[in-house]
Each structure stands twice: as structure tokens, then as C-alpha cells.
C-alpha atoms as a PDB file:
ATOM      1  CA  MET A   1       0.000   0.000   0.000  1.00  0.00           C
ATOM      2  CA  LYS A   2       1.273   3.477  -0.881  1.00  0.00           C
ATOM      3  CA  LYS A   3       1.445   6.249   1.627  1.00  0.00           C
ATOM      4  CA  LEU A   4       0.837   9.728   0.215  1.00  0.00           C
ATOM      5  CA  THR A   5       1.493  13.090   1.781  1.00  0.00           C
ATOM      6  CA  VAL A   6      -0.772  15.891   0.682  1.00  0.00           C
ATOM      7  CA  PRO A   7      -0.607  19.443   2.025  1.00  0.00           C
ATOM      8  CA  VAL A   8      -3.824  20.539   3.740  1.00  0.00           C
ATOM      9  CA  LEU A   9      -5.233  23.946   4.582  1.00  0.00           C
ATOM     10  CA  ASP A  10      -4.226  25.162   8.044  1.00  0.00           C
ATOM     11  CA  GLU A  11      -5.830  27.783  10.304  1.00  0.00           C
ATOM     12  CA  LYS A  12      -4.108  30.699   8.542  1.00  0.00           C
ATOM     13  CA  ASP A  13      -5.330  29.337   5.200  1.00  0.00           C
ATOM     14  CA  LYS A  14      -8.855  28.956   6.574  1.00  0.00           C
ATOM     15  CA  GLU A  15      -8.801  32.610   7.652  1.00  0.00           C
ATOM     16  CA  PHE A  16      -7.748  33.523   4.101  1.00  0.00           C
ATOM     17  CA  VAL A  17     -10.634  31.401   2.752  1.00  0.00           C
ATOM     18  CA  GLU A  18     -13.138  33.122   5.059  1.00  0.00           C
ATOM     19  CA  THR A  19     -11.931  36.548   3.971  1.00  0.00           C
ATOM     20  CA  LEU A  20     -12.267  35.608   0.290  1.00  0.00           C
ATOM     21  CA  VAL A  21     -15.787  34.361   1.009  1.00  0.00           C
ATOM     22  CA  ASN A  22     -16.561  37.646   2.792  1.00  0.00           C
ATOM     23  CA  VAL A  23     -15.616  39.595  -0.340  1.00  0.00           C
ATOM     24  CA  GLY A  24     -17.935  37.487  -2.448  1.00  0.00           C
ATOM     25  CA  LEU A  25     -16.188  34.337  -3.657  1.00  0.00           C
ATOM     26  CA  LYS A  26     -17.920  30.989  -3.336  1.00  0.00           C
ATOM     27  CA  ARG A  27     -16.461  28.926  -0.491  1.00  0.00           C
ATOM     28  CA  ASN A  28     -15.234  26.090  -2.735  1.00  0.00           C
ATOM     29  CA  VAL A  29     -13.601  28.559  -5.123  1.00  0.00           C
ATOM     30  CA  ALA A  30     -11.912  30.283  -2.186  1.00  0.00           C
ATOM     31  CA  LYS A  31     -10.665  26.972  -0.742  1.00  0.00           C
ATOM     32  CA  THR A  32      -9.277  25.914  -4.098  1.00  0.00           C
ATOM     33  CA  LEU A  33      -7.575  29.260  -4.742  1.00  0.00           C
ATOM     34  CA  VAL A  34      -5.900  29.200  -1.342  1.00  0.00           C
ATOM     35  CA  TYR A  35      -4.814  25.618  -1.888  1.00  0.00           C
ATOM     36  CA  LEU A  36      -3.362  26.421  -5.319  1.00  0.00           C
ATOM     37  CA  ALA A  37      -1.605  29.491  -3.898  1.00  0.00           C
ATOM     38  CA  ASN A  38       0.245  27.171  -1.498  1.00  0.00           C
ATOM     39  CA  VAL A  39       1.508  24.656  -4.070  1.00  0.00           C
ATOM     40  CA  ASP A  40       3.444  24.928  -7.306  1.00  0.00           C
ATOM     41  CA  GLU A  41       1.305  22.426  -9.177  1.00  0.00           C
ATOM     42  CA  THR A  42      -1.173  19.761  -8.138  1.00  0.00           C
ATOM     43  CA  ILE A  43      -3.694  17.202  -9.337  1.00  0.00           C
ATOM     44  CA  SER A  44      -7.427  17.119  -8.687  1.00  0.00           C
ATOM     45  CA  ARG A  45      -7.176  14.355  -6.102  1.00  0.00           C
ATOM     46  CA  ASP A  46      -4.744  16.383  -3.991  1.00  0.00           C
ATOM     47  CA  ILE A  47      -7.078  19.381  -4.148  1.00  0.00           C
ATOM     48  CA  GLU A  48      -9.932  17.152  -2.975  1.00  0.00           C
ATOM     49  CA  LEU A  49      -7.943  15.940   0.008  1.00  0.00           C
ATOM     50  CA  GLY A  50      -6.108  19.162   0.822  1.00  0.00           C
ATOM     51  CA  ALA A  51      -9.060  21.535   0.481  1.00  0.00           C
ATOM     52  CA  ASP A  52     -11.634  19.046   1.817  1.00  0.00           C
ATOM     53  CA  LEU A  53     -13.774  18.985  -1.335  1.00  0.00           C
ATOM     54  CA  ARG A  54     -15.497  16.243  -3.298  1.00  0.00           C
ATOM     55  CA  GLN A  55     -14.486  15.395  -6.870  1.00  0.00           C
ATOM     56  CA  PRO A  56     -17.549  17.007  -8.502  1.00  0.00           C
ATOM     57  CA  GLU A  57     -16.931  20.192  -6.500  1.00  0.00           C
ATOM     58  CA  VAL A  58     -13.337  20.354  -7.718  1.00  0.00           C
ATOM     59  CA  SER A  59     -14.487  19.919 -11.329  1.00  0.00           C
ATOM     60  CA  ILE A  60     -17.013  22.759 -10.997  1.00  0.00           C
ATOM     61  CA  VAL A  61     -14.460  25.062  -9.353  1.00  0.00           C
ATOM     62  CA  MET A  62     -11.840  24.316 -11.990  1.00  0.00           C
ATOM     63  CA  ARG A  63     -14.287  25.252 -14.725  1.00  0.00           C
ATOM     64  CA  GLU A  64     -14.969  28.575 -12.965  1.00  0.00           C
ATOM     65  CA  LEU A  65     -11.266  29.273 -12.445  1.00  0.00           C
ATOM     66  CA  ARG A  66     -10.523  28.382 -16.061  1.00  0.00           C
ATOM     67  CA  ASP A  67     -13.245  30.812 -17.190  1.00  0.00           C
ATOM     68  CA  GLN A  68     -11.506  33.545 -15.179  1.00  0.00           C
ATOM     69  CA  ASN A  69      -8.130  32.579 -16.720  1.00  0.00           C
ATOM     70  CA  TRP A  70      -6.783  32.152 -13.193  1.00  0.00           C
ATOM     71  CA  ILE A  71      -5.433  28.612 -13.680  1.00  0.00           C
ATOM     72  CA  GLU A  72      -3.364  26.643 -16.142  1.00  0.00           C
ATOM     73  CA  GLU A  73      -4.162  23.032 -16.802  1.00  0.00           C
ATOM     74  CA  ARG A  74      -2.110  20.265 -18.343  1.00  0.00           C
ATOM     75  CA  GLU A  75      -2.529  16.540 -18.715  1.00  0.00           C
ATOM     76  CA  ILE A  76      -0.157  13.873 -17.424  1.00  0.00           C
ATOM     77  CA  LYS A  77      -0.328  10.543 -19.216  1.00  0.00           C
ATOM     78  CA  LYS A  78      -0.670   7.634 -16.836  1.00  0.00           C
ATOM     79  CA  GLU A  79       0.988   4.313 -17.449  1.00  0.00           C
ATOM     80  CA  GLY A  80      -1.394   1.806 -18.927  1.00  0.00           C
ATOM     81  CA  LYS A  81      -5.031   2.535 -19.621  1.00  0.00           C
ATOM     82  CA  GLY A  82      -7.291   5.226 -18.285  1.00  0.00           C
ATOM     83  CA  ARG A  83      -7.688   8.930 -18.523  1.00  0.00           C
ATOM     84  CA  PRO A  84      -4.683  11.169 -18.114  1.00  0.00           C
ATOM     85  CA  LEU A  85      -4.409  13.101 -14.855  1.00  0.00           C
ATOM     86  CA  LYS A  86      -5.130  16.810 -14.958  1.00  0.00           C
ATOM     87  CA  CYS A  87      -2.525  18.935 -13.312  1.00  0.00           C
ATOM     88  CA  TYR A  88      -3.322  22.497 -12.203  1.00  0.00           C
ATOM     89  CA  ARG A  89      -1.457  25.603 -11.142  1.00  0.00           C
ATOM     90  CA  LEU A  90      -2.285  29.275 -10.764  1.00  0.00           C
ATOM     91  CA  ALA A  91      -1.806  31.198 -14.001  1.00  0.00           C
ATOM     92  CA  THR A  92      -2.279  34.480 -12.159  1.00  0.00           C
ATOM     93  CA  SER A  93      -0.644  35.363  -8.857  1.00  0.00           C
ATOM     94  CA  ILE A  94      -2.870  35.455  -5.797  1.00  0.00           C
ATOM     95  CA  THR A  95      -1.945  39.147  -5.476  1.00  0.00           C
ATOM     96  CA  ASP A  96      -3.297  39.850  -8.964  1.00  0.00           C
ATOM     97  CA  ILE A  97      -6.431  37.851  -8.206  1.00  0.00           C
ATOM     98  CA  ILE A  98      -6.986  39.972  -5.088  1.00  0.00           C
ATOM     99  CA  SER A  99      -6.500  43.115  -7.191  1.00  0.00           C
ATOM    100  CA  THR A 100      -9.117  41.843  -9.638  1.00  0.00           C
ATOM    101  CA  LEU A 101     -11.540  41.202  -6.777  1.00  0.00           C
ATOM    102  CA  GLU A 102     -10.826  44.674  -5.401  1.00  0.00           C
ATOM    103  CA  GLU A 103     -11.581  46.311  -8.751  1.00  0.00           C
ATOM    104  CA  ARG A 104     -14.819  44.355  -9.086  1.00  0.00           C
ATOM    105  CA  LYS A 105     -15.895  45.517  -5.621  1.00  0.00           C
ATOM    106  CA  ARG A 106     -15.038  49.139  -6.485  1.00  0.00           C
ATOM    107  CA  ILE A 107     -17.211  48.952  -9.602  1.00  0.00           C
ATOM    108  CA  GLU A 108     -20.009  47.276  -7.666  1.00  0.00           C
ATOM    109  CA  ALA A 109     -19.835  49.902  -4.900  1.00  0.00           C
ATOM    110  CA  GLN A 110     -19.897  52.726  -7.466  1.00  0.00           C
ATOM    111  CA  LEU A 111     -22.986  51.229  -9.103  1.00  0.00           C
ATOM    112  CA  HIS A 112     -24.710  51.120  -5.696  1.00  0.00           C
ATOM    113  CA  LEU A 113     -23.725  54.716  -4.967  1.00  0.00           C
ATOM    114  CA  ASP A 114     -24.964  55.813  -8.413  1.00  0.00           C
ATOM    115  CA  ASN A 115     -28.305  54.114  -7.751  1.00  0.00           C
ATOM    116  CA  ILE A 116     -28.608  55.795  -4.352  1.00  0.00           C
ATOM    117  CA  GLN A 117     -27.918  59.155  -5.989  1.00  0.00           C
ATOM    118  CA  LYS A 118     -30.572  58.397  -8.597  1.00  0.00           C
ATOM    119  CA  LEU A 119     -33.048  57.529  -5.819  1.00  0.00           C
ATOM    120  CA  ARG A 120     -32.305  60.878  -4.131  1.00  0.00           C
ATOM    121  CA  SER A 121     -32.910  62.660  -7.435  1.00  0.00           C
ATOM    122  CA  LEU A 122     -36.175  60.802  -7.983  1.00  0.00           C
ATOM    123  CA  THR A 123     -37.262  61.559  -4.406  1.00  0.00           C
ATOM    124  CA  ASP A 124     -36.693  65.282  -4.980  1.00  0.00           C
ATOM    125  CA  LYS A 125     -38.994  65.128  -8.005  1.00  0.00           C
ATOM    126  CA  LEU A 126     -41.778  63.535  -5.898  1.00  0.00           C
ATOM    127  CA  LYS A 127     -42.034  66.553  -3.620  1.00  0.00           C
END
């Protein structure tokens, strides 16, 4: 029997995850991003174990991260039959991802402020 060692999220990582969730990321996306930020490259199975996710959850998250162009994916041929393993790594630094999230929140906040200003203007017209 093989014995594997997989890095897992620690308390500091979990705090990072919670903060990402608080700024609007889905929990599974946040867990996966933090996990990927801690490793050079990894396979789906390690993400499952290290971020405490199920295989379908990892697949969904990877699709979302791919759509954002935040990850790179490559295939590793296995010996014998079967599908190749997919190997993932961040294509964008976690710092740049945070900057992207910050910009999105700025735009969102400005839209809210613009709507509040519009409401004030409309209220003035009611009087």
C-alpha cells in the first residue's frame, strides 16, 4: 500500500478562505484558490484531500477558475489505460487575483452609490 502526503489547509489558510468568502467568492472557489496558492502544481485528487472537497466540486471550481483565466491546466499521461491526470497551477498570482476582486468591488460599490444618488434625485422630483 502506498502512503501519500498531501498538504492541507491550516488555520491561517482557513482565515484567508473566510476573507475571500466575505468579499464574495464561493467557499469552494476560495478553498481551491488558497490551496493552489500554497503549491506549485497539483492534481485534482490532492485538491480534494487538501481543500476538503469532493471530486464534482473540484471539477465545478476548476471550470470557474478556467473561465476567469486564473489557472493553467495540463494533462499527465498515466501508465497503462485510463484517462490522463489533470494537473493544475495558478496562471495568475494570488496578489493579482486579489486586485481583480478589489476592482470588481469598487465597480459594484460605485454602481450602488450611483443608484442611491438616482433615488435621491427621484425623491426630490416627488415633492
